[in-house]
Amino acid sequence: MDLRELYGKVIEVSACTGIKITGEVIDFYPSIGTSSGEDEIDIFPNNTNHIICLKKSEILQVKIIHP
């Protein structure tokens, strides 16, 4: 899965922590620019004022809700 392709889309993500997050992907960080060495995305969940950052290794499943 290429996280870059999720930028700007509304998705539902199942994370390895057991939570599901639904929201818009508002940013993408390529692995070369992250401290983890992995691709990362920022998700702005619906109806909250928080931004959640997920690494590629933390994502188990992605469902695109709105392209």
JSON list of C-alpha atoms in Angstrom, two decimals:
[
{"chain": "A", "resi": 1, "resn": "MET", "atom": "CA", "xyz": [0.00, 0.00, 0.00]},
{"chain": "A", "resi": 2, "resn": "ASP", "atom": "CA", "xyz": [1.37, 3.40, -0.98]},
{"chain": "A", "resi": 3, "resn": "LEU", "atom": "CA", "xyz": [0.36, 5.92, 1.68]},
{"chain": "A", "resi": 4, "resn": "ARG", "atom": "CA", "xyz": [0.99, 8.79, -0.76]},
{"chain": "A", "resi": 5, "resn": "GLU", "atom": "CA", "xyz": [-2.12, 7.69, -2.70]},
{"chain": "A", "resi": 6, "resn": "LEU", "atom": "CA", "xyz": [-4.30, 8.26, 0.39]},
{"chain": "A", "resi": 7, "resn": "TYR", "atom": "CA", "xyz": [-3.54, 12.00, 0.61]},
{"chain": "A", "resi": 8, "resn": "GLY", "atom": "CA", "xyz": [-6.72, 14.10, 0.50]},
{"chain": "A", "resi": 9, "resn": "LYS", "atom": "CA", "xyz": [-9.05, 11.11, 0.82]},
{"chain": "A", "resi": 10, "resn": "VAL", "atom": "CA", "xyz": [-11.43, 10.20, 3.63]},
{"chain": "A", "resi": 11, "resn": "ILE", "atom": "CA", "xyz": [-10.46, 6.79, 4.94]},
{"chain": "A", "resi": 12, "resn": "GLU", "atom": "CA", "xyz": [-11.20, 4.27, 7.66]},
{"chain": "A", "resi": 13, "resn": "VAL", "atom": "CA", "xyz": [-8.02, 2.79, 9.12]},
{"chain": "A", "resi": 14, "resn": "SER", "atom": "CA", "xyz": [-7.62, -0.25, 11.35]},
{"chain": "A", "resi": 15, "resn": "ALA", "atom": "CA", "xyz": [-4.47, 0.25, 13.40]},
{"chain": "A", "resi": 16, "resn": "CYS", "atom": "CA", "xyz": [-2.36, -2.38, 15.14]},
{"chain": "A", "resi": 17, "resn": "THR", "atom": "CA", "xyz": [-3.45, -0.91, 18.49]},
{"chain": "A", "resi": 18, "resn": "GLY", "atom": "CA", "xyz": [-6.95, -2.23, 17.85]},
{"chain": "A", "resi": 19, "resn": "ILE", "atom": "CA", "xyz": [-8.60, 1.10, 17.09]},
{"chain": "A", "resi": 20, "resn": "LYS", "atom": "CA", "xyz": [-10.43, 2.26, 13.97]},
{"chain": "A", "resi": 21, "resn": "ILE", "atom": "CA", "xyz": [-9.94, 5.83, 12.83]},
{"chain": "A", "resi": 22, "resn": "THR", "atom": "CA", "xyz": [-12.14, 7.54, 10.25]},
{"chain": "A", "resi": 23, "resn": "GLY", "atom": "CA", "xyz": [-11.07, 10.86, 8.81]},
{"chain": "A", "resi": 24, "resn": "GLU", "atom": "CA", "xyz": [-9.34, 12.82, 6.07]},
{"chain": "A", "resi": 25, "resn": "VAL", "atom": "CA", "xyz": [-5.66, 12.27, 5.31]},
{"chain": "A", "resi": 26, "resn": "ILE", "atom": "CA", "xyz": [-4.29, 15.80, 5.56]},
{"chain": "A", "resi": 27, "resn": "ASP", "atom": "CA", "xyz": [-0.58, 15.15, 5.15]},
{"chain": "A", "resi": 28, "resn": "PHE", "atom": "CA", "xyz": [1.90, 12.58, 3.89]},
{"chain": "A", "resi": 29, "resn": "TYR", "atom": "CA", "xyz": [5.52, 12.25, 4.98]},
{"chain": "A", "resi": 30, "resn": "PRO", "atom": "CA", "xyz": [7.91, 10.11, 2.90]},
{"chain": "A", "resi": 31, "resn": "SER", "atom": "CA", "xyz": [10.23, 7.81, 4.82]},
{"chain": "A", "resi": 32, "resn": "ILE", "atom": "CA", "xyz": [13.32, 9.83, 3.95]},
{"chain": "A", "resi": 33, "resn": "GLY", "atom": "CA", "xyz": [12.04, 12.76, 6.03]},
{"chain": "A", "resi": 34, "resn": "THR", "atom": "CA", "xyz": [10.77, 10.95, 9.13]},
{"chain": "A", "resi": 35, "resn": "SER", "atom": "CA", "xyz": [12.57, 9.98, 12.32]},
{"chain": "A", "resi": 36, "resn": "SER", "atom": "CA", "xyz": [11.02, 6.49, 12.16]},
{"chain": "A", "resi": 37, "resn": "GLY", "atom": "CA", "xyz": [12.36, 5.82, 8.66]},
{"chain": "A", "resi": 38, "resn": "GLU", "atom": "CA", "xyz": [8.84, 4.83, 7.53]},
{"chain": "A", "resi": 39, "resn": "ASP", "atom": "CA", "xyz": [6.19, 6.57, 5.44]},
{"chain": "A", "resi": 40, "resn": "GLU", "atom": "CA", "xyz": [3.70, 8.37, 7.70]},
{"chain": "A", "resi": 41, "resn": "ILE", "atom": "CA", "xyz": [0.30, 10.05, 7.29]},
{"chain": "A", "resi": 42, "resn": "ASP", "atom": "CA", "xyz": [-1.63, 12.56, 9.38]},
{"chain": "A", "resi": 43, "resn": "ILE", "atom": "CA", "xyz": [-5.35, 11.90, 9.77]},
{"chain": "A", "resi": 44, "resn": "PHE", "atom": "CA", "xyz": [-7.86, 14.51, 10.91]},
{"chain": "A", "resi": 45, "resn": "PRO", "atom": "CA", "xyz": [-10.63, 12.37, 12.45]},
{"chain": "A", "resi": 46, "resn": "ASN", "atom": "CA", "xyz": [-14.25, 13.37, 11.98]},
{"chain": "A", "resi": 47, "resn": "ASN", "atom": "CA", "xyz": [-15.77, 15.53, 14.73]},
{"chain": "A", "resi": 48, "resn": "THR", "atom": "CA", "xyz": [-12.53, 16.02, 16.71]},
{"chain": "A", "resi": 49, "resn": "ASN", "atom": "CA", "xyz": [-9.88, 18.68, 17.00]},
{"chain": "A", "resi": 50, "resn": "HIS", "atom": "CA", "xyz": [-6.93, 16.26, 17.06]},
{"chain": "A", "resi": 51, "resn": "ILE", "atom": "CA", "xyz": [-4.54, 15.08, 14.37]},
{"chain": "A", "resi": 52, "resn": "ILE", "atom": "CA", "xyz": [-3.35, 11.48, 14.49]},
{"chain": "A", "resi": 53, "resn": "CYS", "atom": "CA", "xyz": [-0.05, 10.45, 12.92]},
{"chain": "A", "resi": 54, "resn": "LEU", "atom": "CA", "xyz": [0.25, 6.83, 11.78]},
{"chain": "A", "resi": 55, "resn": "LYS", "atom": "CA", "xyz": [3.31, 5.00, 10.51]},
{"chain": "A", "resi": 56, "resn": "LYS", "atom": "CA", "xyz": [2.98, 2.51, 7.69]},
{"chain": "A", "resi": 57, "resn": "SER", "atom": "CA", "xyz": [3.81, -0.40, 10.04]},
{"chain": "A", "resi": 58, "resn": "GLU", "atom": "CA", "xyz": [0.92, 0.58, 12.37]},
{"chain": "A", "resi": 59, "resn": "ILE", "atom": "CA", "xyz": [-1.72, 0.29, 9.63]},
{"chain": "A", "resi": 60, "resn": "LEU", "atom": "CA", "xyz": [-3.40, -3.10, 9.26]},
{"chain": "A", "resi": 61, "resn": "GLN", "atom": "CA", "xyz": [-6.21, -2.22, 6.85]},
{"chain": "A", "resi": 62, "resn": "VAL", "atom": "CA", "xyz": [-7.42, 0.83, 4.93]},
{"chain": "A", "resi": 63, "resn": "LYS", "atom": "CA", "xyz": [-10.87, 1.41, 3.45]},
{"chain": "A", "resi": 64, "resn": "ILE", "atom": "CA", "xyz": [-11.38, 4.50, 1.26]},
{"chain": "A", "resi": 65, "resn": "ILE", "atom": "CA", "xyz": [-14.67, 6.14, 2.22]},
{"chain": "A", "resi": 66, "resn": "HIS", "atom": "CA", "xyz": [-14.54, 9.13, -0.15]},
{"chain": "A", "resi": 67, "resn": "PRO", "atom": "CA", "xyz": [-11.96, 9.69, -2.87]}
]
